[in-house]
XYZ file of C-alpha atoms in Angstrom:
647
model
C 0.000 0.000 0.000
C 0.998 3.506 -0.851
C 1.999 5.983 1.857
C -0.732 7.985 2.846
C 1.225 11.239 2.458
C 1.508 10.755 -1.461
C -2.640 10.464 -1.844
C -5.108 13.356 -2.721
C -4.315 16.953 -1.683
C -7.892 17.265 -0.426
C -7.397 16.976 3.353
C -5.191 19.247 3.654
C -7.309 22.137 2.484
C -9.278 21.140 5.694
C -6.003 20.676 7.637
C -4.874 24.121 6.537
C -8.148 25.773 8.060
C -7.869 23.850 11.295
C -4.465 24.928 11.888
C -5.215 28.488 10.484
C -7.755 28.272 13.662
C -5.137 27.441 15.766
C -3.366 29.984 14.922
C -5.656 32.761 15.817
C -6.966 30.868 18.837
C -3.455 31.303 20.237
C -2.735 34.882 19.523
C -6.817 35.628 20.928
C -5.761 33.508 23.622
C -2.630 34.935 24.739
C -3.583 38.437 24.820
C -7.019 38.445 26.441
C -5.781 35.994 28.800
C -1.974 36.298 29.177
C -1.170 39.594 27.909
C 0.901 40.361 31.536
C 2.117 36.491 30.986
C 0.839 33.594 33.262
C 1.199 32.911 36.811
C 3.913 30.365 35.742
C 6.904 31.194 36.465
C 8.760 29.413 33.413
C 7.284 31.554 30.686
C 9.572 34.834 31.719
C 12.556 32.644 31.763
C 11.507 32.117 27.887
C 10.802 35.482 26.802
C 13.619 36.664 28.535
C 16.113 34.033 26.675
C 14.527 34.843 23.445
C 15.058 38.805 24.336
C 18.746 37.361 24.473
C 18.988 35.987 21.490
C 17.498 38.767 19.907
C 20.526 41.561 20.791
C 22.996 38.583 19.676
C 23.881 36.898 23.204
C 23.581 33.763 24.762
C 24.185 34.712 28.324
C 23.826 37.502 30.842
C 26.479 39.643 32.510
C 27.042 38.166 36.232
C 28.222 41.727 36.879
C 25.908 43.799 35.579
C 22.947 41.958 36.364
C 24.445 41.768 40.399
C 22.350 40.042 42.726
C 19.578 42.854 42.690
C 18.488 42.044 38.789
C 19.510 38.167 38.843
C 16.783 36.661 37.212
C 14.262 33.577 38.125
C 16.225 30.331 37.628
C 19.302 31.764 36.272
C 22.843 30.352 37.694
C 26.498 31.131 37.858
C 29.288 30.210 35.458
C 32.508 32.500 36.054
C 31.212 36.177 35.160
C 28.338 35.265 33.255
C 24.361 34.338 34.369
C 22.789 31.213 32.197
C 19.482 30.577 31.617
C 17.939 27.203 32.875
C 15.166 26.677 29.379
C 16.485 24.882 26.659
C 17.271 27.552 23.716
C 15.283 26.011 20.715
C 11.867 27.733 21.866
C 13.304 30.906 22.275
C 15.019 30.861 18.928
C 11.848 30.631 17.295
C 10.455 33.680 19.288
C 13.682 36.086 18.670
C 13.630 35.174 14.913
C 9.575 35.691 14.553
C 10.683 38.854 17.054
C 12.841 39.857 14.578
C 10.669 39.389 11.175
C 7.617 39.880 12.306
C 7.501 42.483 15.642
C 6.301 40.007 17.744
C 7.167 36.521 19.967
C 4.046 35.483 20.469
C 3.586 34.885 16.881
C 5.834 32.229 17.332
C 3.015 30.221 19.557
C 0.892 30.864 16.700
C 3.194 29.417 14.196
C 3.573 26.176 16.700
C -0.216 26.005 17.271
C -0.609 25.659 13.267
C 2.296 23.545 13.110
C 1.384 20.974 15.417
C -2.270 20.810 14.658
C -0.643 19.826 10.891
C 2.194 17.373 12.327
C -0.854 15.654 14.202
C -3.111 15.106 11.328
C 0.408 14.074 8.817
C 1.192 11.079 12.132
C -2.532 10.294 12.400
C -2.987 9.792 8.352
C 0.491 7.951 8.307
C -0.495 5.698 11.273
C -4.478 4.739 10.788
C -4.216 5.640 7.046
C -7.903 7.273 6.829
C -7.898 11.133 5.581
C -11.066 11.585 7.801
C -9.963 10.176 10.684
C -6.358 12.371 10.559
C -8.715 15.497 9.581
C -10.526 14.531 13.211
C -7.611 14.131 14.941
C -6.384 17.510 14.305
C -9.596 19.422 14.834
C -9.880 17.315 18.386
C -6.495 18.525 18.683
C -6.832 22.309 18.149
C -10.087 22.288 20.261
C -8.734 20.559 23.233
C -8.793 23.312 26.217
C -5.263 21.960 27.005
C -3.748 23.004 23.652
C -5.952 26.110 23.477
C -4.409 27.167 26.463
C -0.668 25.961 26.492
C -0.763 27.251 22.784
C -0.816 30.734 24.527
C 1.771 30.275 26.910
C 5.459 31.049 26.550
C 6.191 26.983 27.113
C 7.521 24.142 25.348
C 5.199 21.676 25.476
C 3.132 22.254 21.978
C 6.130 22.913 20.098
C 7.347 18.856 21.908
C 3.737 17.746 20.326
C 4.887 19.239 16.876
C 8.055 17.517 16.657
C 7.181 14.171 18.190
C 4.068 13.603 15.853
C 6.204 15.125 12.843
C 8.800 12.067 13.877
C 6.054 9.322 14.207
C 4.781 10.815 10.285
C 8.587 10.909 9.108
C 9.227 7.384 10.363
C 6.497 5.592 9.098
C 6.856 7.303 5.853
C 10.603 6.211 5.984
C 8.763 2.059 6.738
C 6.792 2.245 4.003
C 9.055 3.647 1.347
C 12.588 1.894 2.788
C 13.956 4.992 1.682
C 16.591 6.356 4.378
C 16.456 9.523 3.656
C 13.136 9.490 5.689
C 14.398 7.996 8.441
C 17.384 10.709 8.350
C 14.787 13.296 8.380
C 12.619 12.103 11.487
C 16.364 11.886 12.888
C 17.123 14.920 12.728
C 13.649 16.436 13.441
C 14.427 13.968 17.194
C 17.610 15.512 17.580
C 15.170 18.482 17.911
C 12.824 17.443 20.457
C 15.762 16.161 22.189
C 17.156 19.429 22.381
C 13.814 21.237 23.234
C 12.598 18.501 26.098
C 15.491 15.649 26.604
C 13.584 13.887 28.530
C 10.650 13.257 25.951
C 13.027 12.654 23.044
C 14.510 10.040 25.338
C 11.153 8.934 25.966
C 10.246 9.192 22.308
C 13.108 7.116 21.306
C 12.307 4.856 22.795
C 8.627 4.584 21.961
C 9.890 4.356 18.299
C 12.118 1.803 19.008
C 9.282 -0.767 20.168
C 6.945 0.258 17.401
C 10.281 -0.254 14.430
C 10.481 -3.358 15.983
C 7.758 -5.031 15.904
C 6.008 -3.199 12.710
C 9.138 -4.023 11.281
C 9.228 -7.679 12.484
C 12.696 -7.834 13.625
C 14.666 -6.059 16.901
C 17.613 -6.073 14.282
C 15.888 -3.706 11.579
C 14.878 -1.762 14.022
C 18.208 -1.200 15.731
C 19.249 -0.470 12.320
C 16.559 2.609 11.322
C 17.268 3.703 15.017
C 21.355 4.364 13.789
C 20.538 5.817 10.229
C 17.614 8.405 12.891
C 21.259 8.965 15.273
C 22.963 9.876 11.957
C 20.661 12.244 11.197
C 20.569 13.688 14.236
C 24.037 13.910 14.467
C 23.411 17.899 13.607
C 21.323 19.135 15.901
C 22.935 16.590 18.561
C 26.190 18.725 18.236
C 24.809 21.924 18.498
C 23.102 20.569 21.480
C 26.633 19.998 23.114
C 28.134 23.043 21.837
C 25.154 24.944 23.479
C 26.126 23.384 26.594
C 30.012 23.713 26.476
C 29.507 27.425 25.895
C 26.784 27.847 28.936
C 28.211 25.682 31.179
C 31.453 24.620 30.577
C 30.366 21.207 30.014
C 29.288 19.295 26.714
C 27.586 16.735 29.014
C 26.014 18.816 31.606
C 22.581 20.813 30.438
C 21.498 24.247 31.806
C 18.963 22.948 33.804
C 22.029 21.045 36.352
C 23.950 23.932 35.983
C 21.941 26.388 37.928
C 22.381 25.253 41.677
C 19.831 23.603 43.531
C 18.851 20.174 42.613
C 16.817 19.151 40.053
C 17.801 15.823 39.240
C 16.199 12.478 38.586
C 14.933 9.895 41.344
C 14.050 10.633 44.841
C 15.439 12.656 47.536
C 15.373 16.205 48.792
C 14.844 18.669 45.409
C 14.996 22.229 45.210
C 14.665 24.072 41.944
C 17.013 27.082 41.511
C 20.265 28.335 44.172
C 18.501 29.491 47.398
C 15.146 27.534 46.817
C 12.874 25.522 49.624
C 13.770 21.809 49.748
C 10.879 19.396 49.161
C 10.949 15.854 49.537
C 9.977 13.448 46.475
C 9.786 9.918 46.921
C 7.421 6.953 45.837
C 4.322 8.481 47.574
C 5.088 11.998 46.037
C 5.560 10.594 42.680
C 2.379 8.485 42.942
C 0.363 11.321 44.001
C 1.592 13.564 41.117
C 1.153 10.348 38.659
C -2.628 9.727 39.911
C -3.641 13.662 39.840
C -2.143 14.651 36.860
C -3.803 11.451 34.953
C -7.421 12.336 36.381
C -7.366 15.857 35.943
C -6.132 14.910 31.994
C -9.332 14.216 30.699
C -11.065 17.213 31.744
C -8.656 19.063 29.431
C -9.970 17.154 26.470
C -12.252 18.554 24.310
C -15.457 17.025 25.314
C -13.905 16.516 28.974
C -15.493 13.267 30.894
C -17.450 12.452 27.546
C -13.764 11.925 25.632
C -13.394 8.756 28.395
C -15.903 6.290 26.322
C -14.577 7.634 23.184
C -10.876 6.662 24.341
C -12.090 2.911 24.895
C -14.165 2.546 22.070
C -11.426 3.952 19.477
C -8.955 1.671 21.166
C -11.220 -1.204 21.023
C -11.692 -0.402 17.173
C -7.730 -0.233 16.478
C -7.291 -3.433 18.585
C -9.190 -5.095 15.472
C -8.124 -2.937 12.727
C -5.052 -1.830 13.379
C -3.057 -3.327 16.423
C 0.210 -1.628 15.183
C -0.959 1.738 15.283
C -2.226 1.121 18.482
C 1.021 -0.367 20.316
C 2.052 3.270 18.817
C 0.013 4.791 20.194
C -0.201 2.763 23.694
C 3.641 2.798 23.998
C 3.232 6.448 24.271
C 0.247 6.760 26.629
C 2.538 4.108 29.227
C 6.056 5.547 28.685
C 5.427 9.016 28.998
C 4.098 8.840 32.641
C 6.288 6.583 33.528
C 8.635 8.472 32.525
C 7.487 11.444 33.837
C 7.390 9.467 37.514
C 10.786 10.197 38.396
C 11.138 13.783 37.698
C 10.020 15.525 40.718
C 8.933 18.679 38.463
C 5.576 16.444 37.677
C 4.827 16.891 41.625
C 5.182 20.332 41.207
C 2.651 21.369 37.749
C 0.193 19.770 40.997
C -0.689 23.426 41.803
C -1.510 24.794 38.345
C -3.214 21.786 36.872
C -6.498 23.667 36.837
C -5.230 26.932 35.379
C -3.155 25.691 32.645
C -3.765 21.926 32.793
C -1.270 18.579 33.340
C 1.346 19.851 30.710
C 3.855 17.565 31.084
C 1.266 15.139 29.777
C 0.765 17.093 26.614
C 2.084 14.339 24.296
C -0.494 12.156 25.594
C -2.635 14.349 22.990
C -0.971 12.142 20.632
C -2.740 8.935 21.407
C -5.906 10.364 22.964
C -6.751 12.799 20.181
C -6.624 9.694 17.483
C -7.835 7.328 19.814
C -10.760 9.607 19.845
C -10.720 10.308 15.889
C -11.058 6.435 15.159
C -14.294 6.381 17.443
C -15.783 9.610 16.416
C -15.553 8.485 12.973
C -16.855 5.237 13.687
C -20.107 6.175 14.988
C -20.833 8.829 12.190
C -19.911 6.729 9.844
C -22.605 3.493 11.586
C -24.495 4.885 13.959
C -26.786 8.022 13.253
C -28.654 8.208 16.451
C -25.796 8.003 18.463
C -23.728 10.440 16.306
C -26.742 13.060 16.882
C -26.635 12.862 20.400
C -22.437 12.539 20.407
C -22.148 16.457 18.759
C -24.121 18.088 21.673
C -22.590 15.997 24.089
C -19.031 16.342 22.911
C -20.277 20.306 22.793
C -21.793 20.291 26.517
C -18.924 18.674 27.996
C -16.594 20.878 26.788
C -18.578 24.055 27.628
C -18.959 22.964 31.647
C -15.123 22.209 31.103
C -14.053 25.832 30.095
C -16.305 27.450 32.142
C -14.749 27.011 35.699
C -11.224 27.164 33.397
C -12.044 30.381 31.992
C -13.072 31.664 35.421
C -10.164 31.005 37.474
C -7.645 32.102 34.340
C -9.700 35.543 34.583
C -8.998 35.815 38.407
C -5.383 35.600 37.622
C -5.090 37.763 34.691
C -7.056 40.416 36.545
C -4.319 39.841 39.786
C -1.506 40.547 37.441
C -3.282 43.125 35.630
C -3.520 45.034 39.017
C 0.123 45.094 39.930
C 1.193 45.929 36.434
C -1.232 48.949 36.927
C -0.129 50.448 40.080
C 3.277 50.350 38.788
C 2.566 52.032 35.640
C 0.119 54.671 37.607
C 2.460 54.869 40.584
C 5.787 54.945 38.642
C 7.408 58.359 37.491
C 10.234 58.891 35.058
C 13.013 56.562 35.384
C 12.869 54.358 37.887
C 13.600 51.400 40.328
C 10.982 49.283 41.410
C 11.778 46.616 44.593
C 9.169 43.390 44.147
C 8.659 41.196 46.804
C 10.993 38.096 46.846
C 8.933 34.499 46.635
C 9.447 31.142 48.852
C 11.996 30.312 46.883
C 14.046 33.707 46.910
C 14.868 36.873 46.015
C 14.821 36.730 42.223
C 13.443 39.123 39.653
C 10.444 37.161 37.702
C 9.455 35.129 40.215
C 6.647 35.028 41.731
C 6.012 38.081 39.332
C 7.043 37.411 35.404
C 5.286 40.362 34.121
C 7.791 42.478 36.164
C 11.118 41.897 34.495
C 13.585 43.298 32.656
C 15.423 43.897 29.461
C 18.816 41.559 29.428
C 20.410 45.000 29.004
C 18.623 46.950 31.664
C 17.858 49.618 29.624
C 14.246 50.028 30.567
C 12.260 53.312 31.693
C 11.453 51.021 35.184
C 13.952 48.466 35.886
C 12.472 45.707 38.793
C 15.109 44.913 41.680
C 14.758 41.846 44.020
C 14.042 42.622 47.304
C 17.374 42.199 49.400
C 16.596 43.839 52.723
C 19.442 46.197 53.577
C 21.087 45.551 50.120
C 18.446 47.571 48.570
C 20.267 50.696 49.765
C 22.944 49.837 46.953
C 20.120 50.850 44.304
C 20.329 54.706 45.711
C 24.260 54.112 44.680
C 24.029 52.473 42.090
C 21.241 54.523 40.540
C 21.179 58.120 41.720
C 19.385 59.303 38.543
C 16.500 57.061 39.116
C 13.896 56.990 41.271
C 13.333 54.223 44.204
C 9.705 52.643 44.540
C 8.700 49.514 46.529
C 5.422 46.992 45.156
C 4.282 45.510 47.770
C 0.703 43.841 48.624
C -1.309 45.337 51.587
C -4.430 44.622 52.931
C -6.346 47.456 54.260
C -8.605 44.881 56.960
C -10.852 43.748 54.270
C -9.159 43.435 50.579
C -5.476 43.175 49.394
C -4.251 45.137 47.069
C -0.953 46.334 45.026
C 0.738 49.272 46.395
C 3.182 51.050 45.094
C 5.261 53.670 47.094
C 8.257 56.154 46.247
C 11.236 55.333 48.822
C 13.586 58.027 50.201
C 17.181 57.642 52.213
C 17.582 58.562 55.107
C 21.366 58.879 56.288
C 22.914 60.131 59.394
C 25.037 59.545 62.389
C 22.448 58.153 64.067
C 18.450 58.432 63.915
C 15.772 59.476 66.035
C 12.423 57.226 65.845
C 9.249 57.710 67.764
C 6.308 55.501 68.098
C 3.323 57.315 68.791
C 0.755 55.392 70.102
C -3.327 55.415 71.893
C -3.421 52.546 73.532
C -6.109 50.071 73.317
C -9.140 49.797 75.640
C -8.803 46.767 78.144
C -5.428 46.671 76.875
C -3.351 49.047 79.233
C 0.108 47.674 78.865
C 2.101 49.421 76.476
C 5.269 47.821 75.010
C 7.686 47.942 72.344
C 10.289 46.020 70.760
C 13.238 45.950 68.731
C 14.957 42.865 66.489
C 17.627 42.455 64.373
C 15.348 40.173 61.252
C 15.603 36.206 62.371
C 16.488 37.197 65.930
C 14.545 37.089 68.917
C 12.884 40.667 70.336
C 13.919 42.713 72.538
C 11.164 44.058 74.900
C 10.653 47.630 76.397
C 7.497 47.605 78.832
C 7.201 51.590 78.371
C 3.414 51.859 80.166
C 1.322 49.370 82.804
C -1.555 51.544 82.867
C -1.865 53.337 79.497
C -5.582 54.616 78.277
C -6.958 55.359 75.052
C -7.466 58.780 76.115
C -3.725 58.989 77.275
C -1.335 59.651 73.764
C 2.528 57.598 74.199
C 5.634 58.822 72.783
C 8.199 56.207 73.289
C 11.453 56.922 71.840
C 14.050 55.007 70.200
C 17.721 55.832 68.742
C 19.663 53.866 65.975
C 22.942 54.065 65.895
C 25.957 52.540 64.002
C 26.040 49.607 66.561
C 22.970 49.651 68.244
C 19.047 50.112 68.340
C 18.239 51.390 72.057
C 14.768 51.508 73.090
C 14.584 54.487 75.842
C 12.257 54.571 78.633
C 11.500 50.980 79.265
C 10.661 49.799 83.036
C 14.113 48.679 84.635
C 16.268 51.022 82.037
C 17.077 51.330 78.038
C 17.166 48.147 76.156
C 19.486 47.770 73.686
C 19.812 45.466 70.334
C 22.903 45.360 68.958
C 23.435 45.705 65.546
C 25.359 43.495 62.964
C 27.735 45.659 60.378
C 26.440 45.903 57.087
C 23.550 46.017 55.811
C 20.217 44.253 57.792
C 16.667 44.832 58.060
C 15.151 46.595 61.662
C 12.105 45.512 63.297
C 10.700 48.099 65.631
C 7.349 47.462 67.108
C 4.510 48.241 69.716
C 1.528 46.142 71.343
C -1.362 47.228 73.429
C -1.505 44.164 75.577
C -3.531 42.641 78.489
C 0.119 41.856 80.085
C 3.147 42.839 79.661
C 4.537 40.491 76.444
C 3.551 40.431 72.890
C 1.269 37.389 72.311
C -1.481 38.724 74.047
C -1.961 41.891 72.837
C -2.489 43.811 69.530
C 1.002 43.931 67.479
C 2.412 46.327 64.631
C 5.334 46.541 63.372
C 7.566 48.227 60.766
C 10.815 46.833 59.230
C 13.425 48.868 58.570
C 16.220 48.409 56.306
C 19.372 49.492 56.881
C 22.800 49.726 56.421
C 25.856 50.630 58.724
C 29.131 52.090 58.415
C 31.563 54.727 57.738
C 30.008 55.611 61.478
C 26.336 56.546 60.119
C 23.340 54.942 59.286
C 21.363 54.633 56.338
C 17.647 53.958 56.265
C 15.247 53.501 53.655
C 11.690 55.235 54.444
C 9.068 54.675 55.147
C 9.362 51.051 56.552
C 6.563 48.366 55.643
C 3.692 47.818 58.236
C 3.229 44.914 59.325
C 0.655 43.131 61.803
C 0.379 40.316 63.800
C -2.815 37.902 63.761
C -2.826 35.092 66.125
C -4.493 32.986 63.514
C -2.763 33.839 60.472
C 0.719 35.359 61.798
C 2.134 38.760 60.354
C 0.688 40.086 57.394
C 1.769 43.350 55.186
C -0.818 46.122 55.707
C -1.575 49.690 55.044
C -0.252 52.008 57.832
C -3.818 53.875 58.071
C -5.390 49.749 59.508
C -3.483 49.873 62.509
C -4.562 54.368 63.319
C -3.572 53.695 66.900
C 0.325 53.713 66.355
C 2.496 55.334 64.051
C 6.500 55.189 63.413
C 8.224 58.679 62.710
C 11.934 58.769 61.719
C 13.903 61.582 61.752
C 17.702 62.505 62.146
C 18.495 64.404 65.215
């Protein structure tokens, strides 16, 4: 039988308007939902690679960036910063960048491209046009690739390149022509370089389906060394990518960047600086048995795709058994494979945004799967084909709904710090984010905020690094300083944005000014050096509401000394350097902290040359017995406020 790539043109004028959809569905996509980017954390790391590539480097400037502008999962090698993502997607985007104005046209081009490469593997594998044509229009509608289509991620463009393999490959079985098998070679050296773990995993899906389509473990072997030679290519600049990042042929950005991210069990942490968490067999199970249940749900049709999946693998079981150890090799070997990488533990948290992508390339078996049963019952069952369309329809509505909702409450988060910066932020400036529980990084937790590789932006974003922060009034003193920060006002959060000033001196006077609370008549304050124990000052025993307090404190280069305390001063020493300064007061029923109300504001500082420098005003901060501190705005706590001046 002929290959069903050399038979009518028809399809493809179908194909071409399915993938044409896909290509607007990702660019409508991306910038009513992800205009500011996504909430993951990944997709900044891409668009700042690609930004890069675009100015004609590979890596960033150690120096220049400092530790201020270092940027989410980033790491060390000599005087230069290297970016963790693999540099094949962001190749695409600085070249569409360049030609066209814009990177997200390069999701646009992958949508299309993929939703093409899955109808050429479908046709070449159950060799029905129809049932290909399905496939890809199952494809493009599945809320899964609607979605990751939009994102700055890898995972479509893997889809595009593993089902353009499978249709190269069995093209290359059918013709015995190596050339072919060269080609789907060097289109797996590819996906190797984009994902190595799913060309690994790829490889050796092929390698079962060679052998036994191909009746012999020998033939196989043999198309698998004429696919290495034509790899060979892309294989090398794989290694030379590496060599020049970090240092090492063998070793890939991703183990380069501190932390641990490697296979198997144990104690993981993502990037230099991160939290540890533990992955083992129960961890891996868990991620295995949520991912795989919340994967139908991203199918188009959602729970009504499951009886579709059986039937159209019941139907290939008869027709087709090949295609369907294809198929099935996939659907086992990319979860297994996916097991030991702790990273599939972690996508846990945004499997309802943005779906289980690692499982992406499951697409591949479940879209055709459902193709060959879809077909099936149009083609011999009208009743149950009219009531499959609506279904198929309803399912996927109830689906997108909650989908679409909680995407929206994102967007609109992100939305509302990228507008109190740009409403908040004048001329050029600095802007200190928040660090995240993994450090103090520019891009994560927030990826709209980041920067240019050359920091040449209007409003450059600084990590937050307590008394370190003072080195952006050095370092910039034509800028502006601003801190984001979110506060909560007693009843909503919300983005604020504030215009910092130095304060320098010898040493500082502060005063807390303070009514006390009713049936609260101790007054007290306290003093800290950040991670150290306080310091208490019982200033008042029988304070009033009707009774204003002044307690007084002085920083100096070696000290913080809270004056007027019962029994004499109290004094915190204070490290050199920089640090950040907790001062605080509580209105308590007795005279220590935990049962009173509690404010604070945090200083930060920095000490030498025999001054002081602080950076004002300090963030408010209050204490909830139920939910610990919490960032506020200074007018929910009226009944104290810190004043700093130099004497």
């Amino acid at each position: 039988m002929a290959s069903p790539l050399t038979r009518g043109r028809g399809p493809w004028l179908g194909v071409i308007a399915i993938a044409a959809m896909s290509f607007v569905l990702s660019l409508a996509v991306g910038n009513h939902f992800f205009n500011n980017l996504s909430a993951n954390n990944d997709e900044p790391v891409y668009v700042l690679q690609a930004d890069l590539f675009r100015h004609g480097h590979v890596t960033l400037s150690a120096p220049a960036q400092g530790d201020a502008f270092r940027p989410w999962m980033s790491g060390r090698k000599d005087d230069r910063l290297l970016l963790v993502v693999q540099p094949v997607l962001p190749a695409v985007m600085a070249f569409t960048d360049l030609v066209f104005g814009s990177t997200r046209i390069a999701l646009a081009l992958i949508a299309a491209g993929a939703v093409i490469a899955i109808f050429s593997a479908a046709r070449q594998l159950l060799r029905d046009d129809r049932t290909a044509l399905v496939a890809a229009a199952v494809f493009a509608l599945s809320p899964l690739v609607i979605v990751q289509s939009a994102l700055y991620l890898s995972y479509v463009f893997a889809v595009l390149l593993a089902s353009t393999v499978i249709a190269l490959a069995g093209r290359a079985m059918d013709t015995r022509r190596w050339r072919w098998m060269a080609a789907a070679g060097f289109v797996q050296g590819l996906l190797f370089f984009l994902r190595p773990i799913e060309g690994l995993m790829l490889g050796l899906v092929l390698l079962i389906w060679m052998a036994v389509s191909l009746g012999a473990v020998r033939l196989a072997l043999r198309n698998a060394v004429v696919m290495a030679a034509g790899a060979l290519p892309v294989l090398a600049l794989c290694l030379a990518y590496n060599l020049a990042t970090t240092g090492n042929p063998l070793k890939f950005p991703l183990w380069a960047i501190g932390g641990n991210d490697a296979f198997g069990f144990g104690d993981r942490t993502i990037a230099e600086g991160g939290r540890a968490i533990h992955f083992g067999p129960g961890e891996s199970f868990l991620a295995l048995r949520t991912n795989l249940r919340a994967f139908p749900h991203w199918l188009l049709g959602g729970l009504v795709s499951l009886p579709l999946l059986v039937w159209g693998a019941v139907i290939l079981w008869r027709t087709r058994r090949k295609a369907l150890l294809m198929l099935g090799s996939i659907a086992v070997i990319y979860p297994a494979g996916y097991c030991l990488y702790y990273g599939n533990y972690l996508i846990i948290g945004g499997k309802d945004l943005y779906g289980p992508h690692y499982y992406l390339g499951l697409l591949i078996p479940a879209t055709m799967l459902m193709a060959v049963a879809i077909v099936d019952v149009v083609r011999r069952r009208a009743l149950l084909a009219a009531l499959l369309v609506p279904l198929v329809i309803l399912g996927t509505v109830v689906e997108a709904g909650d989908k679409i909702r909680r995407n929206e409450r994102v967007r609109d988060d992100i939305a509302r710090e990228v507008n109190a910066v740009r409403s908040s932020v004048r001329g050029r400036a600095v802007v200190v984010v928040p660090d995240g529980e993994d450090g103090a990084y520019v891009l994560h937790p927030r990826g709209a905020l980041g920067n240019s590789a050359e920091l040449s932006d209007v409003t450059l974003f600084a990590a937050d690094l307590g008394g370190r922060n003072l080195e952006l009034f050095d370092r910039f003193p034509d800028r502006a300083v601003y801190r984001l920060q979110t506060v909560s006002d007693g009843r909503t959060a919300r983005p604020d944005v504030g215009l910092l000033r130095r304060v320098r001196a010898p040493s500082l006077d502060l005063t807390i000014r303070a009514k006390p609370l009713p049936d609260r008549p101790v007054f007290v304050t306290y003093a800290a050096v950040a991670n150290q124990a306080d310091r208490v000052c019982v200033v008042d025993r029988a304070a009033t509401p009707d009774r204003a307090i002044a307690a007084r404190v002085r920083m100096s280069p070696t000290a913080v000394t809270l004056l007027g305390c019962e029994g004499g001063d109290v004094t915190v020493p204070l490290p050199g350097g920089p640090s950040t300064v907790v001062l605080g007061a509580a209105s308590s029923a007795k005279a220590e902290l935990a049962t009173g109300s509690q404010v604070e504001s945090r200083y930060w500082v920095r000490l030498g040359d025999g001054a002081v420098d602080v950076i004002t005003p300090p963030a408010t901060w209050r204490w909830d017995p139920a939910a610990g501190f919490s960032l506020i705005d200074p007018s929910a706590a009226p009944w104290v406020t810190f004043d700093v001046r130099a004497p």
